[in-house]
């Protein structure tokens, strides 16, 4: 099936949205110079919204180009690297001795994060699930997370959270998360089950109501929830690397695999040769422990008379307990 033949003006729409994101980021600096920091936050939020739309529009209109990808990276550097750094510097770091150094570090880390992201696009994925994660905190999330002290001040007023050393330290922490190798969740690969669409829409309505009623408090909560989800994302990535049977399967099946693994650990199930088992397997296990990897010694020991006797009462009782535990796990 051929792609739709859109007019050239329509195909330029994604690049126009990217330019709007760049203008919104620069406008955040303009508002900060005027002391209107609430508008600076709104401008960075508008830039994040435009950044989320331009790529999807390009794929929808089949207008993905190399120049569009370069424009997107440059706009992200200005909107989420330079602009937040300058806003924080104008807000409380201008009078600090190390304020400008913090602003430079934040902008440079954003540049390195975007350069690494563009480089990884041409690298073959190490695992099938790699595209479900980002490497480090993405640019829009980092910009919104760096503004948590500013959101708190705009909602509650000045306090210990607006002290220059704390703001500078927080900006450095977010900059370190950007260039780190920590896996973070990629919302581009999230698939919602039809059973969860209605609850998700209710959560979206609640989030919209909170952002309209108390916008700065809502932004701070969303940013903190995202940062708190990073340990879970790291655990999920580590779990997937150790369970190849979960690669390439839907999330619901992954949940079933994880539950089965937890049930096996709870019941103490291990490889049969790690325990005393009845019959010839028990003899082979004892021979391996005694003769090591010598095949002749193992077979000689296992072939001795009396090693293939029937299971005793203790082994039969252990088997009965294992069957009972498996039945209980299936009922749950």
Coordinates of C-alpha atoms in Angstrom, one line a residue:
X1 CA 0.0 0.0 0.0
X2 CA 1.5 3.3 -1.1
X3 CA 1.8 6.3 1.3
X4 CA -0.7 9.2 0.8
X5 CA 0.6 11.9 -1.5
X6 CA 0.3 15.0 0.7
X7 CA 1.0 18.5 -0.5
X8 CA 4.4 20.0 0.3
X9 CA 2.8 22.5 2.7
X10 CA 1.3 19.7 4.8
X11 CA 4.6 17.9 4.8
X12 CA 6.3 21.0 6.3
X13 CA 3.9 20.9 9.3
X14 CA 6.1 18.8 11.6
X15 CA 9.1 21.2 11.0
X16 CA 6.8 24.1 11.7
X17 CA 5.8 22.5 15.1
X18 CA 9.5 22.0 15.8
X19 CA 10.2 25.7 15.2
X20 CA 7.3 26.6 17.6
X21 CA 9.0 24.4 20.2
X22 CA 12.2 26.4 19.8
X23 CA 10.4 29.7 20.0
X24 CA 8.6 28.6 23.2
X25 CA 11.9 27.6 24.8
X26 CA 13.5 31.0 24.0
X27 CA 10.3 32.8 25.2
X28 CA 10.9 31.1 28.6
X29 CA 14.1 33.1 28.9
X30 CA 12.4 36.3 27.8
X31 CA 9.7 35.9 30.5
X32 CA 12.4 35.1 33.1
X33 CA 14.2 38.4 32.3
X34 CA 10.9 40.2 33.0
X35 CA 10.5 38.4 36.3
X36 CA 7.4 36.4 35.2
X37 CA 8.6 33.0 36.0
X38 CA 5.1 31.4 35.9
X39 CA 5.0 32.2 32.2
X40 CA 8.5 30.7 31.8
X41 CA 7.2 27.5 33.2
X42 CA 4.2 27.6 30.8
X43 CA 6.6 28.3 27.9
X44 CA 8.7 25.3 28.7
X45 CA 5.6 23.2 29.0
X46 CA 4.4 24.4 25.6
X47 CA 7.8 23.4 24.1
X48 CA 7.4 19.9 25.6
X49 CA 4.0 19.6 24.1
X50 CA 5.3 20.6 20.7
X51 CA 8.2 18.2 21.0
X52 CA 5.7 15.4 21.6
X53 CA 3.7 16.3 18.6
X54 CA 6.2 17.0 15.9
X55 CA 7.6 13.4 15.7
X56 CA 4.1 11.9 15.6
X57 CA 3.0 14.3 12.9
X58 CA 6.0 13.4 10.8
X59 CA 5.3 9.7 11.1
X60 CA 1.6 10.2 10.4
X61 CA 2.2 12.3 7.3
X62 CA 5.1 10.2 6.2
X63 CA 7.3 13.3 6.3
X64 CA 10.3 12.1 8.3
X65 CA 13.4 13.6 6.9
X66 CA 17.0 13.9 8.1
X67 CA 16.8 17.7 8.4
X68 CA 13.7 17.3 10.5
X69 CA 15.6 15.0 12.9
X70 CA 18.4 17.5 13.1
X71 CA 16.0 20.4 13.7
X72 CA 14.3 18.4 16.5
X73 CA 17.6 17.9 18.3
X74 CA 18.7 21.5 18.0
X75 CA 15.3 22.7 19.2
X76 CA 15.5 20.3 22.2
X77 CA 18.9 21.6 23.1
X78 CA 17.6 25.2 23.2
X79 CA 14.2 24.5 24.8
X80 CA 15.2 21.9 27.4
X81 CA 18.9 22.6 27.9
X82 CA 19.7 26.3 27.5
X83 CA 16.4 27.8 28.4
X84 CA 15.9 25.9 31.8
X85 CA 19.5 26.6 32.7
X86 CA 19.1 30.4 32.1
X87 CA 15.7 30.5 33.9
X88 CA 17.2 28.9 37.0
X89 CA 20.2 31.2 36.8
X90 CA 18.1 34.3 36.5
X91 CA 15.8 33.1 39.3
X92 CA 18.2 32.4 42.2
X93 CA 21.7 31.5 40.8
X94 CA 22.7 34.9 39.4
X95 CA 24.1 36.1 42.7
X96 CA 25.7 32.7 43.6
X97 CA 29.4 32.3 43.1
X98 CA 28.9 29.0 41.2
X99 CA 25.6 29.7 39.6
X100 CA 26.9 30.2 36.1
X101 CA 29.0 27.0 36.3
X102 CA 25.8 25.1 37.2
X103 CA 24.0 26.6 34.2
X104 CA 26.8 25.6 31.9
X105 CA 27.0 22.1 33.3
X106 CA 23.2 21.6 32.8
X107 CA 23.4 22.8 29.2
X108 CA 26.4 20.7 28.3
X109 CA 24.9 17.6 29.8
X110 CA 21.8 18.2 27.7
X111 CA 24.0 18.5 24.6
X112 CA 25.8 15.2 25.5
X113 CA 22.5 13.4 26.1
X114 CA 21.0 14.4 22.8
X115 CA 24.3 13.6 20.9
X116 CA 24.2 10.1 22.5
X117 CA 20.6 9.7 21.6
X118 CA 21.2 10.5 17.9
X119 CA 24.2 8.1 17.9
X120 CA 22.2 5.2 19.3
X121 CA 19.6 5.5 16.6
X122 CA 22.1 3.9 14.1
X123 CA 23.2 1.2 16.6
X124 CA 21.7 -2.2 16.5
X125 CA 19.7 -3.0 19.6
X126 CA 21.3 -5.3 22.1
X127 CA 18.1 -6.8 23.2
X128 CA 14.6 -7.0 21.6
X129 CA 13.1 -4.9 24.3
X130 CA 15.7 -2.1 24.1
X131 CA 13.3 0.3 22.4
X132 CA 11.0 0.2 25.4
X133 CA 13.5 2.2 27.3
X134 CA 15.6 5.4 27.0
X135 CA 19.2 5.6 28.1
X136 CA 19.2 8.3 30.8
X137 CA 16.4 10.8 31.5
X138 CA 15.0 12.3 28.2
X139 CA 15.3 16.0 27.5
X140 CA 11.7 17.1 28.2
X141 CA 11.5 15.1 31.4
X142 CA 14.8 16.5 32.6
X143 CA 13.8 20.1 31.9
X144 CA 10.5 19.7 33.8
X145 CA 12.2 17.9 36.7
X146 CA 14.9 20.6 37.1
X147 CA 12.1 23.1 37.7
X148 CA 10.7 21.4 40.9
X149 CA 12.2 24.0 43.3
X150 CA 10.7 26.7 41.1
X151 CA 7.3 25.1 41.1
X152 CA 7.3 24.7 44.8
X153 CA 8.2 28.4 45.3
X154 CA 5.5 29.6 42.9
X155 CA 2.9 27.5 44.9
X156 CA 4.1 27.8 48.5
X157 CA 6.3 30.9 48.4
X158 CA 10.0 31.1 49.2
X159 CA 11.5 28.6 51.7
X160 CA 14.4 26.2 52.2
X161 CA 13.5 24.7 48.7
X162 CA 14.5 28.0 47.0
X163 CA 17.9 28.3 48.6
X164 CA 20.6 28.7 45.9
X165 CA 22.8 25.8 47.1
X166 CA 19.8 23.4 47.0
X167 CA 18.7 24.6 43.6
X168 CA 22.2 24.3 42.2
X169 CA 22.6 20.8 43.7
X170 CA 19.3 19.7 42.3
X171 CA 20.2 21.0 38.8
X172 CA 23.5 19.0 38.9
X173 CA 21.6 15.9 40.0
X174 CA 19.2 16.1 37.1
X175 CA 22.1 16.8 34.7
X176 CA 23.8 13.7 36.0
X177 CA 20.6 11.6 35.4
X178 CA 20.6 12.9 31.8
X179 CA 24.0 11.5 30.9
X180 CA 23.7 8.4 33.1
X181 CA 23.3 4.9 31.7
X182 CA 20.1 4.3 33.7
X183 CA 17.2 2.9 31.7
X184 CA 14.1 5.0 31.8
X185 CA 10.6 4.3 30.5
X186 CA 9.8 5.2 26.9
X187 CA 6.2 6.2 26.6
X188 CA 6.4 5.7 22.9
X189 CA 6.2 2.0 23.3
X190 CA 3.5 1.9 26.0
X191 CA 0.4 -0.1 24.9
X192 CA -2.8 0.2 27.0
X193 CA -5.0 -2.8 27.3
X194 CA -8.7 -2.2 26.4
X195 CA -9.7 -3.1 30.0
X196 CA -7.7 -0.2 31.3
X197 CA -8.8 2.5 28.9
X198 CA -11.7 3.8 31.1
X199 CA -9.6 4.0 34.3
X200 CA -6.8 5.7 32.4
X201 CA -9.2 8.3 31.0
X202 CA -10.4 9.0 34.5
X203 CA -6.8 9.5 35.7
X204 CA -6.2 11.9 32.7
X205 CA -9.3 13.9 33.8
X206 CA -8.1 14.1 37.4
X207 CA -4.6 15.2 36.2
X208 CA -6.1 17.9 34.0
X209 CA -8.2 19.1 36.9
X210 CA -5.2 19.3 39.2
X211 CA -3.1 21.1 36.6
X212 CA -5.9 23.7 36.0
X213 CA -6.6 24.2 39.7
X214 CA -3.1 24.1 41.2
X215 CA -0.8 24.0 38.1
X216 CA 2.6 24.3 39.8
X217 CA 1.8 21.8 42.5
X218 CA 0.5 19.4 39.9
X219 CA 3.7 19.8 37.8
X220 CA 5.9 19.1 40.8
X221 CA 3.9 16.0 41.7
X222 CA 4.1 14.7 38.1
X223 CA 7.9 15.3 38.0
X224 CA 8.4 13.6 41.4
X225 CA 6.3 10.6 40.3
X226 CA 8.4 10.2 37.2
X227 CA 11.7 10.4 39.1
X228 CA 10.4 7.8 41.7
X229 CA 9.5 5.5 38.8
X230 CA 13.2 5.2 37.7
X231 CA 14.1 2.5 40.3
X232 CA 11.2 0.4 39.1
X233 CA 12.3 0.9 35.5
X234 CA 15.8 -0.2 36.3
X235 CA 14.4 -3.3 38.1
X236 CA 12.2 -4.1 35.1
X237 CA 15.1 -3.7 32.6
X238 CA 17.3 -6.0 34.8
X239 CA 14.5 -8.6 35.1
X240 CA 14.0 -8.7 31.3
X241 CA 17.7 -9.2 30.6
X242 CA 17.6 -12.3 32.9
X243 CA 14.4 -13.7 31.4
X244 CA 14.7 -14.4 27.7
X245 CA 11.4 -16.2 27.7
X246 CA 9.7 -12.8 28.3
X247 CA 11.2 -11.1 25.2
X248 CA 8.8 -10.3 22.5
X249 CA 5.7 -11.1 24.4
X250 CA 2.9 -8.7 25.5
X251 CA 3.0 -7.1 28.9
X252 CA 0.1 -9.3 30.3
X253 CA 2.1 -12.4 29.4
X254 CA 5.2 -10.9 31.1
X255 CA 3.2 -10.4 34.2
X256 CA 2.2 -14.0 34.2
X257 CA 5.8 -15.1 33.7
X258 CA 6.9 -12.9 36.6
X259 CA 4.2 -14.4 38.8
X260 CA 5.2 -17.9 37.9
X261 CA 8.9 -17.1 38.7
X262 CA 7.9 -15.7 42.1
X263 CA 5.7 -18.7 42.9
X264 CA 8.6 -21.0 42.0
X265 CA 10.9 -19.1 44.3
X266 CA 8.3 -19.1 47.1
X267 CA 7.9 -22.9 46.8
X268 CA 11.7 -23.4 46.8
X269 CA 11.7 -25.1 43.4
X270 CA 15.3 -25.7 42.1
X271 CA 17.1 -27.9 39.7
X272 CA 16.4 -31.6 40.6
X273 CA 20.1 -32.4 40.9
X274 CA 20.6 -29.8 43.6
X275 CA 18.6 -31.9 46.1
X276 CA 18.5 -35.6 47.0
X277 CA 16.1 -37.3 44.6
X278 CA 15.0 -40.9 44.4
X279 CA 16.3 -43.6 42.0
X280 CA 19.2 -43.5 39.5
X281 CA 19.2 -39.6 39.5
X282 CA 20.1 -39.6 43.2
X283 CA 23.0 -42.0 42.5
X284 CA 24.3 -39.8 39.7
X285 CA 24.1 -36.7 41.8
X286 CA 26.1 -38.4 44.6
X287 CA 28.6 -39.7 42.1
X288 CA 29.1 -36.2 40.6
X289 CA 29.7 -34.8 44.1
X290 CA 32.3 -37.5 44.8
X291 CA 34.1 -37.9 41.4
X292 CA 33.7 -34.4 40.0
X293 CA 33.6 -34.3 36.2
X294 CA 35.2 -37.7 35.6
X295 CA 32.6 -39.6 33.4
X296 CA 34.1 -43.0 34.2
X297 CA 33.9 -42.5 37.9
X298 CA 30.3 -41.2 37.7
X299 CA 29.0 -44.1 35.6
X300 CA 30.9 -46.6 37.8
X301 CA 29.3 -45.2 40.9
X302 CA 25.9 -44.9 39.5
X303 CA 25.9 -48.5 38.1
X304 CA 26.6 -50.1 41.5
X305 CA 23.8 -52.4 42.8
X306 CA 21.3 -50.9 45.1
X307 CA 21.5 -47.4 43.7
X308 CA 18.3 -47.7 41.7
X309 CA 16.1 -48.7 44.6
X310 CA 12.6 -47.3 44.9
X311 CA 12.0 -44.0 46.7
X312 CA 11.7 -44.2 50.4
X313 CA 9.0 -42.6 52.7
X314 CA 10.9 -39.3 53.1
X315 CA 11.2 -38.8 49.3
X316 CA 7.6 -39.7 48.8
X317 CA 6.5 -37.2 51.5
X318 CA 8.6 -34.5 49.9
X319 CA 6.9 -35.1 46.6
X320 CA 3.4 -34.9 48.2
X321 CA 4.3 -31.6 49.7
X322 CA 5.5 -30.3 46.4
X323 CA 2.3 -31.4 44.6
X324 CA 0.2 -29.7 47.3
X325 CA 2.1 -26.4 47.0
X326 CA 1.6 -26.5 43.2
X327 CA -2.1 -27.0 43.5
X328 CA -2.4 -24.0 45.9
X329 CA -0.4 -21.8 43.5
X330 CA -2.7 -22.7 40.6
X331 CA -5.8 -21.9 42.7
X332 CA -4.4 -18.5 43.5

